[in-house]
Amino acid sequence: MIVSGKAKVAGVMGWPVGHSRSPRLHGFWLDRYGVDGAYVPLSVPPERAAEAIRALPALGFRGCNVTVPHKEVAAATVDRLDDSARRAGAVNTVVVLEDGTLEGRNTDGFGFLENLKAGARGWRADAGPAVVVGAGGAARAIVAALLDDGAPEVLLVNRTRERAEQLAADIGGGVRVLDWVSRETALAEAALLVNTTTQGMAGHPPLDLSLERLPASAVVTDIVYTPLMTPLLHDAHARGNRVVDGVGMLLHQARPGFAAWFGVEPEVTEELRRFVLGA
Ligand SMILES: NC(=O)c1ccc[n+]([C@@H]2O[C@H](COP(=O)([O-])OP(=O)(O)OC[C@H]3O[C@@H](n4cnc5c(N)ncnc54)[C@H](OP(=O)(O)O)[C@@H]3O)[C@@H](O)[C@H]2O)c1
């Protein structure tokens, strides 16, 4: 891909950033849509993250994605937050506006919902309560997105109960926190089950959760995508539940940033999915 002196530039800021699939993902779209642009990894240590984000307009960047561990710093550094970032308390997409100011957005919730809707045809947030396991950074965006999209209630279980209570308080309604020991009881009410913990990831033990009480009609999704079929998805599929893997969330969350920086609404296709997974 050849870029000109007029190329639009964006990137992904993280520490470390070498494992990020975002350059490959955006690179695929830049090539596919023939955009004169570049999307680069920005390896920035935590103590320089705020400075690096503030420097984006001076460097002529259109903006950037922000990944671990900079999402909260980004939220505190940008000039304004949109609703999604305010609700999530974190920023994963920074856009340099026409006047040179910085807007922080959070597209994780959008990516999560789009992935579910694409992967489980006919699924609707208002079908019934959602059980969300985990209350970390990703869970915040997902809980907010589910409620905003019409979920009647989110039943939230986290190993550390206080963290779930803080999340519920910050979201301000619609979240019922349950004890970790009650997590299997909660499943009986679920129309959707979401794993947002790191459990099930390669190198981590499987999520400790028996699906015995889960209705057969419930959709099960995991935001962990290495491996694609986590032990949770494997078990759910084996007992007849519809399952949706997590890589689509990564692909769909990238769409709004690409559109804002490069001016093209990109599509998530099977070819893109295979290309990103082939990294
Ligand atoms: N598909 C995507 O696009 C996407 C996007 C974002 C994140 N992710 C993935 O989602 C996962 C979570 O990310 P995050 O940023 O939310 O992480 P995080 O903020 O560090 O939260 C980690 C969560 O995992 C729980 N946990 C950790 N070890 C556990 C254990 N042994 N038993 C039970 N729960 C445990 C934590 O519970 P405690 O509060 O008790 O510690 C917490 O709820 C990561 O694997 C990440 O790669 C995927």
XYZ file of C-alpha atoms and ligand atoms in Angstrom:
327
model
C 0.000 0.000 0.000
C 1.569 3.303 -1.091
C 0.731 6.456 0.870
C 1.123 10.000 -0.448
C 2.149 13.150 1.393
C -1.546 13.880 1.821
C -2.360 10.567 3.483
C -4.859 10.603 6.343
C -3.169 9.159 9.418
C -4.560 7.307 12.453
C -3.284 4.530 14.696
C -3.629 2.496 17.862
C -2.005 3.636 21.096
C -1.172 0.995 23.689
C 1.568 -0.432 25.944
C 2.498 -2.929 24.747
C 0.903 -2.561 21.347
C 2.717 -5.239 19.347
C -0.040 -7.829 19.854
C -2.815 -5.522 18.555
C -4.712 -6.735 15.507
C -6.010 -3.237 14.754
C -3.240 -2.265 12.260
C -4.024 -5.411 10.256
C -7.763 -4.748 10.457
C -7.618 -1.097 9.401
C -4.896 -1.890 6.857
C -7.262 -4.367 5.192
C -9.973 -1.705 4.888
C -7.575 1.039 3.680
C -6.482 -1.298 0.918
C -10.004 -2.552 0.126
C -11.456 0.954 -0.188
C -8.362 2.472 -1.873
C -7.999 5.138 0.810
C -4.871 7.299 0.779
C -4.237 6.689 4.462
C -2.125 4.951 7.075
C -2.945 3.277 10.379
C 0.087 2.743 12.595
C 0.918 1.173 15.978
C 1.769 3.810 18.602
C 3.797 2.264 21.402
C 3.389 4.734 24.282
C 4.300 4.076 27.936
C 1.683 4.944 30.575
C 3.509 8.032 31.875
C 3.473 9.602 28.397
C -0.057 8.643 27.312
C -1.752 11.983 28.104
C 1.034 13.915 26.368
C 0.843 11.638 23.317
C -2.939 11.984 23.044
C -2.735 15.785 23.303
C -0.095 15.780 20.529
C -2.385 14.101 17.955
C -3.681 17.365 16.373
C -0.178 18.868 16.184
C 1.048 15.756 14.372
C -1.811 15.954 11.890
C -3.435 12.712 13.079
C -7.138 12.217 12.397
C -7.315 10.384 15.709
C -6.495 6.994 17.143
C -7.731 3.903 18.903
C -6.704 3.576 22.521
C -6.110 0.221 24.107
C -4.876 -1.222 27.424
C -3.745 0.470 29.667
C -4.638 3.931 28.318
C -8.457 3.872 28.053
C -9.113 5.714 31.326
C -6.283 8.231 30.836
C -7.716 8.977 27.409
C -11.115 9.697 28.973
C -9.493 12.193 31.340
C -7.386 13.834 28.614
C -9.724 14.526 25.680
C -11.659 17.815 25.430
C -15.076 16.151 25.376
C -16.652 12.722 25.767
C -19.614 11.462 23.786
C -22.401 9.573 25.626
C -20.880 6.151 24.989
C -17.544 7.143 26.545
C -19.217 8.890 29.481
C -21.310 5.777 30.201
C -18.322 3.445 29.888
C -15.930 5.733 31.787
C -13.305 4.920 29.182
C -12.299 5.874 25.640
C -11.236 3.482 22.899
C -11.571 5.893 19.974
C -10.220 9.455 19.801
C -11.328 11.723 16.957
C -9.585 15.016 16.146
C -12.435 17.360 15.260
C -12.298 20.099 12.576
C -11.356 22.727 15.168
C -8.452 20.626 16.450
C -10.151 19.556 19.672
C -10.302 15.928 20.788
C -13.494 13.902 21.176
C -13.406 10.599 23.073
C -15.813 7.828 22.141
C -16.283 4.252 23.243
C -17.305 1.877 20.470
C -16.938 -1.407 22.420
C -20.662 -1.522 23.280
C -21.592 -0.825 19.659
C -19.212 -3.555 18.482
C -20.592 -5.990 21.018
C -24.229 -5.421 19.944
C -23.467 -5.468 16.210
C -21.585 -8.734 16.613
C -24.469 -10.328 18.516
C -27.029 -9.152 15.979
C -24.933 -10.479 13.101
C -24.096 -13.763 14.821
C -27.485 -14.637 16.350
C -30.068 -13.588 13.768
C -33.224 -12.215 15.352
C -31.624 -11.664 18.774
C -32.992 -8.571 20.503
C -31.817 -6.946 23.726
C -35.417 -6.633 24.919
C -35.976 -10.421 24.722
C -35.228 -10.774 28.444
C -32.632 -10.319 31.171
C -28.960 -10.568 30.342
C -26.512 -12.249 32.708
C -23.112 -10.570 32.474
C -20.179 -12.330 34.131
C -17.317 -9.982 34.989
C -17.228 -6.295 35.868
C -13.969 -5.049 34.345
C -13.422 -2.385 31.701
C -15.116 -4.237 28.841
C -18.129 -5.140 30.999
C -18.900 -1.438 31.613
C -19.361 -0.679 27.929
C -21.339 -3.899 27.395
C -23.740 -3.405 30.325
C -24.447 0.182 29.222
C -25.008 -0.891 25.611
C -27.383 -3.721 26.588
C -29.514 -1.399 28.739
C -29.491 1.388 26.151
C -30.608 -1.154 23.543
C -33.613 -2.246 25.615
C -32.504 -5.087 27.916
C -35.092 -5.137 30.742
C -32.404 -5.935 33.311
C -28.752 -6.922 33.579
C -27.858 -9.493 36.234
C -24.224 -8.822 37.037
C -21.914 -11.299 38.757
C -18.264 -10.694 39.467
C -15.723 -12.542 41.565
C -15.110 -9.262 43.421
C -18.613 -8.088 44.332
C -17.579 -4.492 45.160
C -16.419 -3.949 41.589
C -19.822 -5.051 40.273
C -21.558 -2.758 42.768
C -19.438 0.183 41.646
C -20.289 -0.552 38.020
C -24.015 -0.770 38.836
C -23.875 2.527 40.762
C -22.052 4.281 37.924
C -24.538 3.019 35.332
C -27.413 4.235 37.523
C -30.257 1.709 37.253
C -31.158 -1.496 35.454
C -28.380 -3.616 36.998
C -28.943 -6.251 39.713
C -25.721 -7.421 41.378
C -25.599 -11.033 42.540
C -23.001 -12.867 44.608
C -20.409 -14.902 42.763
C -21.756 -18.025 44.533
C -25.238 -17.303 43.088
C -24.058 -17.067 39.479
C -25.573 -20.373 38.425
C -28.983 -19.492 39.935
C -29.023 -16.283 37.882
C -28.788 -18.296 34.679
C -32.357 -19.594 35.024
C -33.647 -16.111 34.047
C -31.218 -15.438 31.218
C -32.118 -14.643 27.624
C -28.444 -13.823 27.086
C -25.263 -14.943 28.852
C -22.064 -12.954 28.348
C -18.563 -13.756 29.593
C -16.506 -10.585 29.985
C -13.856 -12.080 32.282
C -10.437 -13.229 31.148
C -11.360 -16.821 32.032
C -11.351 -19.159 29.046
C -8.565 -17.241 27.326
C -5.577 -19.290 26.162
C -3.336 -19.670 29.203
C -6.210 -19.090 31.677
C -8.514 -21.705 33.203
C -12.044 -22.053 31.780
C -14.820 -19.943 33.329
C -16.092 -21.884 36.345
C -19.797 -21.927 35.464
C -22.200 -24.837 35.067
C -24.835 -24.169 32.400
C -27.320 -26.674 33.816
C -29.974 -24.037 34.621
C -29.586 -21.986 31.456
C -32.720 -22.038 29.240
C -32.156 -23.684 25.842
C -33.397 -20.477 24.202
C -30.617 -18.317 25.694
C -27.888 -16.938 23.433
C -24.344 -17.310 24.814
C -21.452 -15.055 23.850
C -17.872 -14.688 25.009
C -15.778 -11.602 24.370
C -12.603 -13.656 24.720
C -11.598 -14.675 21.178
C -8.345 -16.570 21.704
C -9.421 -19.347 21.277
C -12.489 -18.540 19.181
C -14.472 -21.420 20.689
C -13.817 -20.915 24.392
C -14.729 -23.760 26.776
C -17.879 -21.774 27.672
C -19.003 -21.530 24.031
C -18.095 -25.141 23.472
C -20.286 -26.281 26.411
C -23.155 -24.010 25.406
C -23.073 -25.216 21.802
C -22.983 -28.856 22.944
C -26.222 -28.381 24.921
C -27.991 -26.642 22.031
C -27.696 -22.932 22.891
C -26.910 -20.489 20.093
C -23.365 -19.145 20.510
C -21.535 -16.086 19.167
C -17.737 -15.801 19.356
C -15.899 -12.620 20.346
C -13.800 -11.692 17.351
C -16.717 -9.953 15.637
C -16.848 -7.471 18.524
C -13.278 -6.459 17.700
C -14.146 -6.065 14.011
C -17.377 -4.131 14.520
C -15.987 -1.784 17.215
C -13.475 -0.584 14.616
C -16.129 0.610 12.134
C -17.018 4.025 13.648
C -13.349 5.026 14.039
C -12.503 4.098 10.453
C -15.517 6.072 9.199
C -14.577 9.155 11.253
C -10.877 9.193 10.265
C -10.977 8.000 6.685
C -14.470 8.992 5.497
C -15.666 5.533 4.413
C -18.226 3.313 6.209
C -16.406 -0.042 6.193
C -18.039 -3.454 6.127
C -17.317 -6.489 8.271
C -17.066 -9.486 5.955
C -16.038 -13.120 6.263
C -12.914 -12.276 4.256
C -11.952 -9.584 6.798
C -12.574 -11.984 9.661
C -10.328 -14.626 8.098
C -7.637 -12.028 7.356
C -7.592 -10.677 10.925
C -7.637 -14.166 12.451
C -4.795 -15.187 10.155
C -2.461 -12.717 11.875
N -13.710 -9.087 21.748
C -13.294 -7.857 21.973
O -13.335 -6.969 21.119
C -12.785 -7.503 23.364
C -12.804 -6.166 23.792
C -12.340 -5.868 25.085
C -11.849 -6.892 25.895
N -11.829 -8.176 25.429
C -11.351 -9.270 26.308
O -12.187 -9.289 27.456
C -11.477 -9.729 28.602
C -11.683 -8.749 29.739
O -11.126 -7.487 29.391
P -11.203 -6.234 30.391
O -10.459 -5.125 29.742
O -12.599 -6.020 30.849
O -10.323 -6.798 31.641
P -10.311 -6.312 33.163
O -10.796 -4.903 33.278
O -8.966 -6.664 33.675
O -11.410 -7.264 33.888
C -11.144 -8.632 34.077
C -12.393 -9.331 34.607
O -12.095 -10.723 34.718
C -12.404 -11.171 36.056
N -11.505 -12.268 36.449
C -10.159 -12.310 36.336
N -9.697 -13.483 36.833
C -10.780 -14.178 37.267
C -10.964 -15.456 37.884
N -9.915 -16.252 38.163
N -12.219 -15.861 38.178
C -13.274 -15.061 37.913
N -13.171 -13.830 37.336
C -11.939 -13.410 37.024
C -12.186 -9.940 36.904
O -12.832 -10.115 38.136
P -12.319 -9.326 39.463
O -12.955 -7.971 39.413
O -12.796 -10.173 40.586
O -10.810 -9.261 39.386
C -12.838 -8.875 36.012
O -14.226 -8.935 36.101
C -10.021 -9.865 28.138
O -9.785 -11.231 27.870
C -9.960 -9.048 26.863
O -8.967 -9.533 25.961
C -12.303 -8.504 24.192
